[in-house]
Amino acid sequence: MSGVEELCTHYRHLGVERGRIVYVASDFGRMRENAVEAPEKMMSAHLEVLCDLVGSSGAIVVPTASLNLCNTDIAFDPANTPSQGMGVFSEFVRRQPGALRSFHPFWSVASMGGVAASLVSDVSRHSFGAGSVWSRLVDADALSLHVGVHPRLSFSVIHHVELAVGVPYRYTKEFMHPVRRTGIPQVEPFYHFVTYRDADIERDGNVKIFANFAEDPSLRERQYARGRVFSFSMRRFFDATQRLLVRDIYAWLRKEPTVRPYRFQ
């Protein structure tokens, strides 16, 4: 079996199929089959296989967040602003000639495929919530694909769930930020869901969140090269995590904060 055929087999078993929208979070450090395999060639093979499997009625989506722009005067340019900390595969996809990017200076995604425009065009000015990319991915029941990275470490959609539930340790903050729409910088309002700086928040690294979802029938896992690949239904994750946060609104945290600036005395 050739490398491409093996990739197809793995991704098919993980639920990548024609017409599916696939959100890819990745760390390709362990995905090379051998030490001499060129990273660009490897990523090109993965992208080609994924695009072929979803076909013209599907799409591939990768995170291209640039949270490093928060509280700066660096203009966001969707064509040129690099993502920050999202991995080499996300940057590889972002730079492809056919890639489209959503317009938000802090939390954007890049997408390729027949329905890419419907996912990234005219998105909300808020990073999460109604009208955001995350809302569209959940509504479309996108397949969340985690290549070389455990889902627990790459659950970005969790913040969309937190906003939907209304967790008390976060609030919506307005940022007046420069952006380039037509080449000329202009300052516009954008919104992001941030934690209270003065609260004694201790994250637990999504331990409870993943434990709550670990037995979901949509969760799949396969070994590939020196790493592992996971997939699951984004809608099922949203629903399960929303139910968890309704029961325990501090489930994203290690423990309930004792310093709560949001509490009315």
PDB file of N, CA and C in Angstrom, residues 57-108:
ATOM      1  N   SER A  57     -18.087  19.238  -2.503  1.00  0.00           N
ATOM      2  CA  SER A  57     -19.211  19.608  -1.642  1.00  0.00           C
ATOM      3  C   SER A  57     -18.817  19.702  -0.168  1.00  0.00           C
ATOM      4  N   GLY A  58     -17.525  19.551   0.131  1.00  0.00           N
ATOM      5  CA  GLY A  58     -17.043  19.646   1.506  1.00  0.00           C
ATOM      6  C   GLY A  58     -16.030  20.759   1.649  1.00  0.00           C
ATOM      7  N   ALA A  59     -15.311  20.768   2.763  1.00  0.00           N
ATOM      8  CA  ALA A  59     -14.293  21.794   2.988  1.00  0.00           C
ATOM      9  C   ALA A  59     -13.342  21.337   4.081  1.00  0.00           C
ATOM     10  N   ILE A  60     -12.120  21.832   3.995  1.00  0.00           N
ATOM     11  CA  ILE A  60     -11.107  21.656   5.029  1.00  0.00           C
ATOM     12  C   ILE A  60     -10.933  23.002   5.728  1.00  0.00           C
ATOM     13  N   VAL A  61     -10.915  22.998   7.054  1.00  0.00           N
ATOM     14  CA  VAL A  61     -10.802  24.226   7.833  1.00  0.00           C
ATOM     15  C   VAL A  61      -9.660  24.064   8.825  1.00  0.00           C
ATOM     16  N   VAL A  62      -8.813  25.081   8.955  1.00  0.00           N
ATOM     17  CA  VAL A  62      -7.719  25.041   9.931  1.00  0.00           C
ATOM     18  C   VAL A  62      -7.721  26.335  10.747  1.00  0.00           C
ATOM     19  N   PRO A  63      -7.263  26.281  11.999  1.00  0.00           N
ATOM     20  CA  PRO A  63      -7.200  27.506  12.809  1.00  0.00           C
ATOM     21  C   PRO A  63      -6.050  28.394  12.370  1.00  0.00           C
ATOM     22  N   THR A  64      -6.315  29.686  12.253  1.00  0.00           N
ATOM     23  CA  THR A  64      -5.258  30.646  11.901  1.00  0.00           C
ATOM     24  C   THR A  64      -5.303  31.846  12.850  1.00  0.00           C
ATOM     25  N   ALA A  65      -5.572  31.569  14.118  1.00  0.00           N
ATOM     26  CA  ALA A  65      -5.693  32.643  15.116  1.00  0.00           C
ATOM     27  C   ALA A  65      -4.405  33.442  15.225  1.00  0.00           C
ATOM     28  N   SER A  66      -4.554  34.713  15.530  1.00  0.00           N
ATOM     29  CA  SER A  66      -3.406  35.606  15.745  1.00  0.00           C
ATOM     30  C   SER A  66      -3.671  36.413  17.011  1.00  0.00           C
ATOM     31  N   LEU A  67      -3.772  35.687  18.121  1.00  0.00           N
ATOM     32  CA  LEU A  67      -4.083  36.320  19.404  1.00  0.00           C
ATOM     33  C   LEU A  67      -2.977  37.264  19.867  1.00  0.00           C
ATOM     34  N   ASN A  68      -1.802  37.125  19.270  1.00  0.00           N
ATOM     35  CA  ASN A  68      -0.697  38.027  19.608  1.00  0.00           C
ATOM     36  C   ASN A  68      -0.977  39.474  19.187  1.00  0.00           C
ATOM     37  N   LEU A  69      -1.987  39.694  18.354  1.00  0.00           N
ATOM     38  CA  LEU A  69      -2.332  41.057  17.935  1.00  0.00           C
ATOM     39  C   LEU A  69      -3.151  41.802  18.978  1.00  0.00           C
ATOM     40  N   CYS A  70      -3.717  41.066  19.954  1.00  0.00           N
ATOM     41  CA  CYS A  70      -4.519  41.714  20.993  1.00  0.00           C
ATOM     42  C   CYS A  70      -3.697  42.804  21.696  1.00  0.00           C
ATOM     43  N   ASN A  71      -4.345  43.944  21.900  1.00  0.00           N
ATOM     44  CA  ASN A  71      -3.720  45.071  22.627  1.00  0.00           C
ATOM     45  C   ASN A  71      -2.461  45.594  21.934  1.00  0.00           C
ATOM     46  N   THR A  72      -2.434  45.490  20.607  1.00  0.00           N
ATOM     47  CA  THR A  72      -1.349  46.080  19.829  1.00  0.00           C
ATOM     48  C   THR A  72      -1.968  46.989  18.759  1.00  0.00           C
ATOM     49  N   ASP A  73      -1.122  47.699  18.038  1.00  0.00           N
ATOM     50  CA  ASP A  73      -1.607  48.496  16.910  1.00  0.00           C
ATOM     51  C   ASP A  73      -1.168  47.869  15.586  1.00  0.00           C
ATOM     52  N   ILE A  74      -0.887  46.571  15.611  1.00  0.00           N
ATOM     53  CA  ILE A  74      -0.503  45.846  14.392  1.00  0.00           C
ATOM     54  C   ILE A  74      -1.755  45.522  13.602  1.00  0.00           C
ATOM     55  N   ALA A  75      -1.832  45.997  12.373  1.00  0.00           N
ATOM     56  CA  ALA A  75      -3.026  45.798  11.559  1.00  0.00           C
ATOM     57  C   ALA A  75      -3.163  44.328  11.137  1.00  0.00           C
ATOM     58  N   PHE A  76      -4.385  43.828  11.195  1.00  0.00           N
ATOM     59  CA  PHE A  76      -4.681  42.482  10.704  1.00  0.00           C
ATOM     60  C   PHE A  76      -4.951  42.553   9.212  1.00  0.00           C
ATOM     61  N   ASP A  77      -4.201  41.758   8.457  1.00  0.00           N
ATOM     62  CA  ASP A  77      -4.371  41.651   7.009  1.00  0.00           C
ATOM     63  C   ASP A  77      -4.609  40.175   6.711  1.00  0.00           C
ATOM     64  N   PRO A  78      -5.827  39.785   6.331  1.00  0.00           N
ATOM     65  CA  PRO A  78      -6.127  38.357   6.169  1.00  0.00           C
ATOM     66  C   PRO A  78      -5.233  37.647   5.164  1.00  0.00           C
ATOM     67  N   ALA A  79      -4.704  38.378   4.203  1.00  0.00           N
ATOM     68  CA  ALA A  79      -3.855  37.747   3.194  1.00  0.00           C
ATOM     69  C   ALA A  79      -2.426  37.543   3.667  1.00  0.00           C
ATOM     70  N   ASN A  80      -2.002  38.330   4.657  1.00  0.00           N
ATOM     71  CA  ASN A  80      -0.581  38.307   5.011  1.00  0.00           C
ATOM     72  C   ASN A  80      -0.274  38.065   6.491  1.00  0.00           C
ATOM     73  N   THR A  81      -1.213  38.323   7.379  1.00  0.00           N
ATOM     74  CA  THR A  81      -0.937  38.128   8.802  1.00  0.00           C
ATOM     75  C   THR A  81      -0.784  36.639   9.110  1.00  0.00           C
ATOM     76  N   PRO A  82       0.361  36.220   9.618  1.00  0.00           N
ATOM     77  CA  PRO A  82       0.534  34.796   9.946  1.00  0.00           C
ATOM     78  C   PRO A  82      -0.263  34.426  11.193  1.00  0.00           C
ATOM     79  N   SER A  83      -0.620  33.152  11.285  1.00  0.00           N
ATOM     80  CA  SER A  83      -1.229  32.670  12.523  1.00  0.00           C
ATOM     81  C   SER A  83      -0.138  32.547  13.575  1.00  0.00           C
ATOM     82  N   GLN A  84      -0.555  32.429  14.819  1.00  0.00           N
ATOM     83  CA  GLN A  84       0.409  32.353  15.919  1.00  0.00           C
ATOM     84  C   GLN A  84       0.096  31.139  16.779  1.00  0.00           C
ATOM     85  N   GLY A  85       1.052  30.185  16.813  1.00  0.00           N
ATOM     86  CA  GLY A  85       0.911  29.011  17.651  1.00  0.00           C
ATOM     87  C   GLY A  85      -0.101  27.999  17.165  1.00  0.00           C
ATOM     88  N   MET A  86      -0.494  28.068  15.910  1.00  0.00           N
ATOM     89  CA  MET A  86      -1.505  27.151  15.385  1.00  0.00           C
ATOM     90  C   MET A  86      -0.901  25.962  14.645  1.00  0.00           C
ATOM     91  N   GLY A  87       0.420  25.923  14.511  1.00  0.00           N
ATOM     92  CA  GLY A  87       1.073  24.784  13.877  1.00  0.00           C
ATOM     93  C   GLY A  87       1.435  25.019  12.422  1.00  0.00           C
ATOM     94  N   VAL A  88       2.389  24.240  11.942  1.00  0.00           N
ATOM     95  CA  VAL A  88       2.909  24.432  10.586  1.00  0.00           C
ATOM     96  C   VAL A  88       1.881  24.061   9.522  1.00  0.00           C
ATOM     97  N   PHE A  89       1.006  23.096   9.815  1.00  0.00           N
ATOM     98  CA  PHE A  89       0.014  22.705   8.810  1.00  0.00           C
ATOM     99  C   PHE A  89      -0.998  23.822   8.592  1.00  0.00           C
ATOM    100  N   SER A  90      -1.407  24.484   9.658  1.00  0.00           N
ATOM    101  CA  SER A  90      -2.332  25.607   9.506  1.00  0.00           C
ATOM    102  C   SER A  90      -1.719  26.703   8.637  1.00  0.00           C
ATOM    103  N   GLU A  91      -0.444  27.008   8.872  1.00  0.00           N
ATOM    104  CA  GLU A  91       0.224  28.012   8.050  1.00  0.00           C
ATOM    105  C   GLU A  91       0.365  27.531   6.608  1.00  0.00           C
ATOM    106  N   PHE A  92       0.615  26.239   6.431  1.00  0.00           N
ATOM    107  CA  PHE A  92       0.736  25.676   5.086  1.00  0.00           C
ATOM    108  C   PHE A  92      -0.579  25.857   4.324  1.00  0.00           C
ATOM    109  N   VAL A  93      -1.689  25.553   4.980  1.00  0.00           N
ATOM    110  CA  VAL A  93      -3.000  25.698   4.331  1.00  0.00           C
ATOM    111  C   VAL A  93      -3.309  27.169   4.090  1.00  0.00           C
ATOM    112  N   ARG A  94      -3.038  28.015   5.067  1.00  0.00           N
ATOM    113  CA  ARG A  94      -3.331  29.449   4.925  1.00  0.00           C
ATOM    114  C   ARG A  94      -2.666  30.038   3.697  1.00  0.00           C
ATOM    115  N   ARG A  95      -1.471  29.568   3.380  1.00  0.00           N
ATOM    116  CA  ARG A  95      -0.709  30.132   2.262  1.00  0.00           C
ATOM    117  C   ARG A  95      -1.076  29.524   0.906  1.00  0.00           C
ATOM    118  N   GLN A  96      -1.975  28.555   0.882  1.00  0.00           N
ATOM    119  CA  GLN A  96      -2.354  27.960  -0.398  1.00  0.00           C
ATOM    120  C   GLN A  96      -3.125  28.971  -1.249  1.00  0.00           C
ATOM    121  N   PRO A  97      -2.921  28.952  -2.569  1.00  0.00           N
ATOM    122  CA  PRO A  97      -3.590  29.931  -3.443  1.00  0.00           C
ATOM    123  C   PRO A  97      -5.113  29.919  -3.329  1.00  0.00           C
ATOM    124  N   GLY A  98      -5.709  28.760  -3.086  1.00  0.00           N
ATOM    125  CA  GLY A  98      -7.173  28.696  -3.040  1.00  0.00           C
ATOM    126  C   GLY A  98      -7.775  28.859  -1.662  1.00  0.00           C
ATOM    127  N   ALA A  99      -6.956  29.154  -0.653  1.00  0.00           N
ATOM    128  CA  ALA A  99      -7.465  29.248   0.720  1.00  0.00           C
ATOM    129  C   ALA A  99      -8.194  30.572   0.946  1.00  0.00           C
ATOM    130  N   LEU A 100      -9.290  30.499   1.702  1.00  0.00           N
ATOM    131  CA  LEU A 100     -10.053  31.680   2.110  1.00  0.00           C
ATOM    132  C   LEU A 100      -9.945  31.802   3.627  1.00  0.00           C
ATOM    133  N   ARG A 101      -9.885  33.041   4.110  1.00  0.00           N
ATOM    134  CA  ARG A 101      -9.701  33.251   5.542  1.00  0.00           C
ATOM    135  C   ARG A 101     -10.824  34.110   6.103  1.00  0.00           C
ATOM    136  N   SER A 102     -11.319  33.739   7.269  1.00  0.00           N
ATOM    137  CA  SER A 102     -12.349  34.543   7.914  1.00  0.00           C
ATOM    138  C   SER A 102     -11.742  35.845   8.435  1.00  0.00           C
ATOM    139  N   PHE A 103     -12.592  36.868   8.568  1.00  0.00           N
ATOM    140  CA  PHE A 103     -12.086  38.203   8.909  1.00  0.00           C
ATOM    141  C   PHE A 103     -12.322  38.494  10.382  1.00  0.00           C
ATOM    142  N   HIS A 104     -11.337  38.187  11.192  1.00  0.00           N
ATOM    143  CA  HIS A 104     -11.315  38.578  12.603  1.00  0.00           C
ATOM    144  C   HIS A 104      -9.855  38.664  13.006  1.00  0.00           C
ATOM    145  N   PRO A 105      -9.424  39.784  13.600  1.00  0.00           N
ATOM    146  CA  PRO A 105      -7.995  39.970  13.855  1.00  0.00           C
ATOM    147  C   PRO A 105      -7.400  39.006  14.873  1.00  0.00           C
ATOM    148  N   PHE A 106      -8.225  38.422  15.735  1.00  0.00           N
ATOM    149  CA  PHE A 106      -7.690  37.569  16.799  1.00  0.00           C
ATOM    150  C   PHE A 106      -7.989  36.088  16.584  1.00  0.00           C
ATOM    151  N   TRP A 107      -9.218  35.764  16.150  1.00  0.00           N
ATOM    152  CA  TRP A 107      -9.566  34.356  15.955  1.00  0.00           C
ATOM    153  C   TRP A 107     -10.144  34.157  14.560  1.00  0.00           C
ATOM    154  N   SER A 108      -9.282  33.712  13.664  1.00  0.00           N
ATOM    155  CA  SER A 108      -9.705  33.432  12.293  1.00  0.00           C
ATOM    156  C   SER A 108      -9.421  31.978  11.957  1.00  0.00           C
TER     157      SER A 108
END
